[in-house]
Short mmCIF file of N, CA, C and O in Angstrom, two decimals:
data_model
loop_
_atom_site.label_atom_id
_atom_site.label_comp_id
_atom_site.label_asym_id
_atom_site.label_seq_id
_atom_site.Cartn_x
_atom_site.Cartn_y
_atom_site.Cartn_z
N MET A 52 84.15 66.64 167.34
CA MET A 52 83.91 65.53 166.65
C MET A 52 83.27 65.64 165.35
O MET A 52 82.17 66.03 165.36
N ASN A 53 84.59 66.23 164.40
CA ASN A 53 83.72 65.57 163.24
C ASN A 53 83.77 64.67 162.46
O ASN A 53 84.12 63.86 161.79
N THR A 54 82.28 64.01 162.52
CA THR A 54 82.00 62.40 161.28
C THR A 54 81.68 62.82 159.93
O THR A 54 80.67 64.50 160.36
N LYS A 55 81.73 62.32 158.92
CA LYS A 55 81.33 62.48 157.47
C LYS A 55 80.23 60.66 157.65
O LYS A 55 81.24 60.22 157.91
N THR A 56 79.12 61.49 157.39
CA THR A 56 78.73 60.43 156.62
C THR A 56 77.51 60.14 155.11
O THR A 56 78.31 61.15 153.98
N THR A 57 78.45 58.77 154.51
CA THR A 57 78.22 58.36 153.34
C THR A 57 77.01 58.26 152.03
O THR A 57 76.86 56.85 153.28
N VAL A 58 76.80 59.00 151.66
CA VAL A 58 74.98 58.02 150.86
C VAL A 58 75.27 57.50 149.88
O VAL A 58 75.29 58.80 149.24
N LYS A 59 75.11 56.83 149.99
CA LYS A 59 75.27 56.30 147.60
C LYS A 59 73.87 56.49 147.77
O LYS A 59 73.14 56.15 148.33
N ALA A 60 73.88 57.03 146.23
CA ALA A 60 72.53 57.67 145.83
C ALA A 60 72.25 56.95 144.84
O ALA A 60 73.16 56.10 144.12
N THR A 61 71.24 56.19 144.65
CA THR A 61 70.78 54.98 143.92
C THR A 61 69.79 55.40 143.19
O THR A 61 68.98 56.34 143.02
N GLU A 62 69.63 55.41 141.57
CA GLU A 62 68.56 56.00 140.62
C GLU A 62 67.83 54.50 140.86
O GLU A 62 67.51 53.11 141.06
N VAL A 63 65.96 55.73 140.95
CA VAL A 63 64.76 54.46 140.63
C VAL A 63 64.50 54.37 139.05
O VAL A 63 64.17 55.68 138.83
N HIS A 64 64.83 53.36 137.91
CA HIS A 64 63.53 53.69 137.22
C HIS A 64 62.43 53.29 137.96
O HIS A 64 62.60 51.90 137.68
N ASP A 65 60.80 53.82 137.06
CA ASP A 65 60.42 53.36 136.73
C ASP A 65 59.86 52.39 135.36
O ASP A 65 60.28 52.90 134.84
N VAL A 66 59.36 50.65 136.15
CA VAL A 66 59.75 49.84 134.91
C VAL A 66 57.86 50.29 134.81
O VAL A 66 56.97 49.26 135.34
N VAL A 67 57.66 50.11 133.79
CA VAL A 67 56.46 50.09 132.76
C VAL A 67 55.86 49.48 131.99
O VAL A 67 56.36 48.83 130.87
N ALA A 68 55.26 47.86 132.92
CA ALA A 68 55.38 47.05 131.54
C ALA A 68 54.29 47.35 130.35
O ALA A 68 52.94 47.82 130.12
N PRO A 69 54.66 46.63 129.13
CA PRO A 69 53.65 47.59 127.40
C PRO A 69 51.80 46.38 127.78
O PRO A 69 51.66 44.91 129.50
N VAL A 70 50.82 47.71 128.03
CA VAL A 70 48.89 46.63 128.07
C VAL A 70 49.71 45.07 127.25
O VAL A 70 49.19 44.47 127.44
N MET A 71 50.63 45.43 126.28
CA MET A 71 50.74 44.71 125.32
C MET A 71 51.80 43.67 124.25
O MET A 71 52.16 45.08 124.24
N SER A 72 51.52 42.96 124.09
CA SER A 72 53.35 42.27 123.43
C SER A 72 53.09 43.21 121.68
O SER A 72 51.38 43.51 121.61
N GLU A 73 53.94 43.27 121.34
CA GLU A 73 53.99 43.19 120.06
C GLU A 73 52.84 41.87 119.26
O GLU A 73 52.47 42.45 118.55
N LEU A 74 52.96 40.91 119.91
CA LEU A 74 52.59 40.07 119.08
C LEU A 74 51.43 39.04 119.51
O LEU A 74 50.29 39.28 118.49
N GLU A 75 50.59 40.28 120.67
CA GLU A 75 49.02 40.12 121.29
C GLU A 75 48.64 41.40 120.12
O GLU A 75 47.38 41.48 119.74
N LEU A 76 49.17 42.66 120.46
CA LEU A 76 48.65 43.98 119.31
C LEU A 76 48.56 42.95 117.74
O LEU A 76 47.26 43.87 116.97
N ALA A 77 49.26 42.47 117.50
CA ALA A 77 49.66 41.58 115.94
C ALA A 77 48.02 40.70 115.97
O ALA A 77 47.39 40.53 115.46
N ARG A 78 48.21 39.52 116.43
CA ARG A 78 46.89 39.10 116.86
C ARG A 78 45.76 40.15 116.60
O ARG A 78 44.69 39.36 116.32
N LEU A 79 45.06 41.30 117.31
CA LEU A 79 44.68 41.56 117.82
C LEU A 79 44.46 42.81 116.57
O LEU A 79 43.16 42.74 116.25
N GLY A 80 45.23 43.31 115.63
CA GLY A 80 44.86 44.17 114.79
C GLY A 80 44.08 43.75 113.36
O GLY A 80 42.69 44.56 113.56
N GLY A 81 43.95 42.93 112.93
CA GLY A 81 42.49 42.35 111.52
C GLY A 81 42.43 42.70 110.97
O GLY A 81 40.87 43.14 110.33
N GLY A 82 43.57 44.37 110.77
CA GLY A 82 42.19 45.40 109.70
C GLY A 82 41.70 46.80 111.08
O GLY A 82 41.05 47.49 110.31
N GLU A 83 41.97 46.14 112.27
CA GLU A 83 40.96 46.98 112.71
C GLU A 83 41.73 47.90 113.73
O GLU A 83 41.78 49.27 114.17
N VAL A 84 42.99 47.99 114.08
CA VAL A 84 43.96 48.72 115.02
C VAL A 84 46.26 49.07 114.25
O VAL A 84 46.19 47.75 113.24
N ALA A 85 46.15 50.42 114.41
CA ALA A 85 47.36 50.25 113.92
C ALA A 85 48.47 51.38 114.75
O ALA A 85 47.54 51.72 116.01
N TYR A 86 49.29 51.58 113.95
CA TYR A 86 50.01 52.67 114.59
C TYR A 86 50.40 53.59 114.34
O TYR A 86 51.06 53.56 113.05
N ILE A 87 51.42 54.44 114.81
CA ILE A 87 52.02 55.36 113.80
C ILE A 87 53.14 56.14 114.68
O ILE A 87 53.67 55.80 115.63
N LYS A 88 53.99 55.36 113.75
CA LYS A 88 55.89 56.17 114.26
C LYS A 88 56.97 56.92 113.68
O LYS A 88 55.76 57.38 112.77
N THR A 89 57.40 57.42 114.30
CA THR A 89 58.13 58.99 114.16
C THR A 89 59.09 58.15 113.13
O THR A 89 59.94 56.95 113.87
N LEU A 90 59.99 58.73 112.20
CA LEU A 90 61.00 58.51 111.77
C LEU A 90 62.09 59.00 110.81
O LEU A 90 60.95 60.82 111.27
N THR A 91 63.20 58.74 110.56
CA THR A 91 63.46 59.83 110.04
C THR A 91 63.44 59.40 108.16
O THR A 91 62.69 58.54 107.82
N SER A 92 63.67 60.53 107.83
CA SER A 92 64.05 60.66 106.00
C SER A 92 64.79 59.24 105.67
O SER A 92 63.71 58.66 104.85
N ASP A 93 65.53 58.93 106.04
CA ASP A 93 66.55 57.66 105.80
C ASP A 93 65.91 56.25 106.06
O ASP A 93 65.47 55.34 106.05
N GLU A 94 64.71 56.28 107.25
CA GLU A 94 64.71 55.23 107.77
C GLU A 94 62.59 54.68 106.83
O GLU A 94 63.18 53.90 105.93
N ALA A 95 62.61 56.29 106.95
CA ALA A 95 61.99 56.05 105.56
C ALA A 95 61.69 55.22 104.06
O ALA A 95 61.26 54.01 103.66
N ILE A 96 63.25 56.66 103.50
CA ILE A 96 63.08 55.48 102.55
C ILE A 96 63.45 53.87 102.30
O ILE A 96 63.28 53.28 101.56
N GLU A 97 64.43 53.45 103.24
CA GLU A 97 63.91 52.36 103.92
C GLU A 97 62.66 51.62 103.92
O GLU A 97 62.69 49.90 103.37
N MET A 98 62.61 51.80 103.93
CA MET A 98 60.36 51.64 104.74
C MET A 98 59.89 51.39 103.85
O MET A 98 59.27 50.25 103.03
N PHE A 99 59.80 52.70 103.09
CA PHE A 99 59.64 52.85 101.88
C PHE A 99 60.29 52.95 100.37
O PHE A 99 60.07 54.32 99.74
N PRO A 100 60.60 51.94 100.02
CA PRO A 100 62.06 52.43 99.15
C PRO A 100 61.67 53.05 97.74
O PRO A 100 61.70 53.54 96.87
N GLN A 101 60.56 53.09 98.01
CA GLN A 101 59.90 53.61 96.01
C GLN A 101 58.96 55.30 96.11
O GLN A 101 59.31 55.36 95.28
N ILE A 102 59.01 55.69 97.01
CA ILE A 102 59.75 56.76 97.55
C ILE A 102 61.11 57.35 96.44
O ILE A 102 61.92 56.92 97.69
N GLU A 103 60.67 58.30 95.65
CA GLU A 103 62.46 59.08 95.26
C GLU A 103 62.28 60.40 95.85
O GLU A 103 61.02 60.48 95.78
N GLY A 104 63.13 61.32 95.62
CA GLY A 104 62.95 62.68 96.02
C GLY A 104 63.35 63.27 97.60
O GLY A 104 61.91 64.53 97.81
N LEU A 105 62.94 62.44 98.50
CA LEU A 105 62.17 62.54 99.82
C LEU A 105 63.32 63.60 100.69
O LEU A 105 64.43 63.49 100.74
N PRO A 106 63.28 64.75 100.77
CA PRO A 106 63.96 65.76 100.86
C PRO A 106 64.71 64.69 102.90
O PRO A 106 63.50 64.25 103.60
N LYS A 107 65.97 65.63 102.33
CA LYS A 107 66.84 64.72 103.89
C LYS A 107 66.02 66.01 105.42
O LYS A 107 66.16 67.28 104.85
N GLY A 108 66.35 65.32 106.89
CA GLY A 108 66.55 65.77 108.17
C GLY A 108 65.01 66.32 107.97
O GLY A 108 64.94 67.10 109.50
N ILE A 109 63.53 65.92 107.41
CA ILE A 109 62.23 65.96 107.74
C ILE A 109 62.15 64.84 108.78
O ILE A 109 62.19 63.96 108.55
N PRO A 110 61.11 65.41 109.89
CA PRO A 110 60.98 64.67 111.00
C PRO A 110 59.56 63.90 109.40
O PRO A 110 58.34 64.91 109.80
N LEU A 111 58.72 62.07 109.54
CA LEU A 111 57.93 61.69 108.87
C LEU A 111 57.19 61.26 110.23
O LEU A 111 57.75 60.28 110.76
N PHE A 112 56.21 60.36 109.51
CA PHE A 112 54.85 59.65 109.94
C PHE A 112 54.68 58.52 109.98
O PHE A 112 54.18 59.06 108.77
N SER A 113 55.05 57.60 109.73
CA SER A 113 54.17 56.44 109.42
C SER A 113 53.09 55.93 110.23
O SER A 113 53.22 54.98 111.33
N LEU A 114 52.24 54.89 109.01
CA LEU A 114 50.87 54.79 109.64
C LEU A 114 51.13 53.25 109.50
O LEU A 114 51.27 52.81 108.88
N HIS A 115 50.95 52.06 110.49
CA HIS A 115 51.31 50.72 110.17
C HIS A 115 50.05 49.80 110.69
O HIS A 115 49.88 50.96 111.95
N ALA A 116 49.88 48.85 110.82
CA ALA A 116 48.81 47.90 110.58
C ALA A 116 49.34 47.70 112.16
O ALA A 116 50.81 47.60 112.28
N ALA A 117 48.59 46.59 112.53
CA ALA A 117 48.57 46.01 114.32
C ALA A 117 50.29 44.82 113.87
O ALA A 117 51.10 44.66 114.36
N ASP A 118 49.80 44.46 112.93
CA ASP A 118 51.58 43.64 112.41
C ASP A 118 52.38 44.00 112.27
O ASP A 118 53.31 43.45 111.52
N GLY A 119 51.89 45.38 111.67
CA GLY A 119 53.71 45.94 111.14
C GLY A 119 53.69 46.48 109.87
O GLY A 119 54.70 46.91 109.51
N THR A 120 52.76 45.90 109.23
CA THR A 120 52.73 46.38 107.47
C THR A 120 52.46 47.80 107.60
O THR A 120 51.38 48.29 108.52
N PRO A 121 53.45 48.17 107.30
CA PRO A 121 53.24 50.12 106.12
C PRO A 121 52.24 50.23 106.04
O PRO A 121 52.11 49.74 104.60
N ILE A 122 51.26 51.05 105.83
CA ILE A 122 50.05 51.37 105.17
C ILE A 122 50.24 53.29 105.26
O ILE A 122 49.71 53.23 103.21
N ALA A 123 51.15 54.55 105.60
CA ALA A 123 51.37 55.37 104.04
C ALA A 123 51.59 56.14 105.70
O ALA A 123 52.30 55.97 106.74
N LEU A 124 52.42 56.68 105.19
CA LEU A 124 53.37 57.79 104.62
C LEU A 124 53.44 59.38 104.98
O LEU A 124 53.32 59.68 103.58
N THR A 125 53.72 60.06 105.91
CA THR A 125 53.34 61.56 105.83
C THR A 125 54.09 62.46 106.31
O THR A 125 55.22 61.99 107.44
N ASP A 126 53.54 63.46 106.08
CA ASP A 126 55.27 64.61 107.16
C ASP A 126 54.33 64.87 108.47
O ASP A 126 54.98 66.32 108.85
N THR A 127 52.81 65.19 109.07
CA THR A 127 52.92 65.70 110.04
C THR A 127 51.89 64.01 111.06
O THR A 127 51.53 63.13 109.77
N LEU A 128 51.73 64.19 111.73
CA LEU A 128 51.01 63.84 112.64
C LEU A 128 49.51 63.63 112.70
O LEU A 128 49.24 62.86 112.16
N GLN A 129 49.32 64.93 112.39
CA GLN A 129 47.62 64.53 112.25
C GLN A 129 47.52 64.56 110.60
O GLN A 129 46.13 63.94 110.94
N ALA A 130 47.80 64.39 109.53
CA ALA A 130 47.87 63.20 108.87
C ALA A 130 48.10 62.01 109.02
O ALA A 130 46.45 61.22 108.13
N ALA A 131 49.20 61.58 109.99
CA ALA A 131 48.92 60.45 109.41
C ALA A 131 48.04 59.81 110.31
O ALA A 131 46.89 59.03 110.26
N ILE A 132 47.61 60.29 111.87
CA ILE A 132 45.52 60.73 112.29
C ILE A 132 43.79 60.37 111.79
O ILE A 132 43.98 59.64 111.34
N GLY A 133 44.43 61.10 110.11
CA GLY A 133 43.19 61.40 109.41
C GLY A 133 43.32 60.22 108.90
O GLY A 133 42.27 59.99 108.84
N HIS A 134 44.37 59.75 108.67
CA HIS A 134 44.83 58.34 106.87
C HIS A 134 43.89 57.67 108.06
O HIS A 134 42.83 56.78 107.50
N ALA A 135 43.63 57.01 109.98
CA ALA A 135 43.80 55.92 109.95
C ALA A 135 42.35 56.45 110.39
O ALA A 135 41.63 55.24 110.13
N GLN A 136 41.87 57.25 109.78
CA GLN A 136 39.84 57.83 110.97
C GLN A 136 39.74 57.13 109.79
O GLN A 136 38.68 57.38 109.81
N GLU A 137 40.40 57.52 108.30
CA GLU A 137 39.43 57.28 107.23
C GLU A 137 39.61 55.75 107.22
O GLU A 137 38.41 55.64 106.37
N ASP A 138 40.31 54.91 107.29
CA ASP A 138 40.25 53.81 106.97
C ASP A 138 39.84 52.82 108.84
O ASP A 138 39.19 51.18 109.17
N GLU A 139 39.11 53.90 109.08
CA GLU A 139 38.52 53.04 110.73
C GLU A 139 39.17 52.74 111.87
O GLU A 139 38.68 51.08 111.78
N LEU A 140 40.56 53.19 112.20
CA LEU A 140 41.10 52.01 112.52
C LEU A 140 41.50 53.05 114.12
O LEU A 140 41.77 53.90 113.75
N LEU A 141 42.18 52.20 115.44
CA LEU A 141 41.70 52.48 116.06
C LEU A 141 43.34 52.57 116.31
O LEU A 141 44.02 52.00 116.31
N ILE A 142 44.25 53.85 116.59
CA ILE A 142 45.41 54.34 116.70
C ILE A 142 45.44 53.45 118.34
O ILE A 142 45.12 53.65 119.03
N ALA A 143 46.28 52.93 118.04
CA ALA A 143 46.93 52.16 119.65
C ALA A 143 48.08 52.23 120.13
O ALA A 143 49.71 52.30 118.87
N PRO A 144 48.58 53.19 121.82
CA PRO A 144 50.18 53.75 121.64
C PRO A 144 50.93 52.97 122.29
O PRO A 144 50.53 51.59 122.37
N LEU A 145 51.81 52.75 121.64
CA LEU A 145 53.09 52.30 121.95
C LEU A 145 54.13 52.64 122.48
O LEU A 145 53.81 53.69 122.04
N HIS A 146 54.58 52.65 123.46
CA HIS A 146 55.68 52.78 124.28
C HIS A 146 57.20 52.31 124.16
O HIS A 146 57.02 51.17 124.03
#
């Protein structure tokens, strides 16, 4: 007797709840907490329209206050972290 067993594969996705909501992060901020976001040059131009001559196709890093206000734009993650440290800001990880 030749029988075949069919098993359906199911995908399991781990869902990790955020530590805090964006609103909670903004309320917490108060000039003490910031986050770093990776941007394309096109996104950076939209966020920082005063910047001229920004090369296309390079990754950039923006430092934001907890409420989303842009603070600085850099071409390296280390420079964004350094700017946060100079301003005595804690960097909150976002997921």
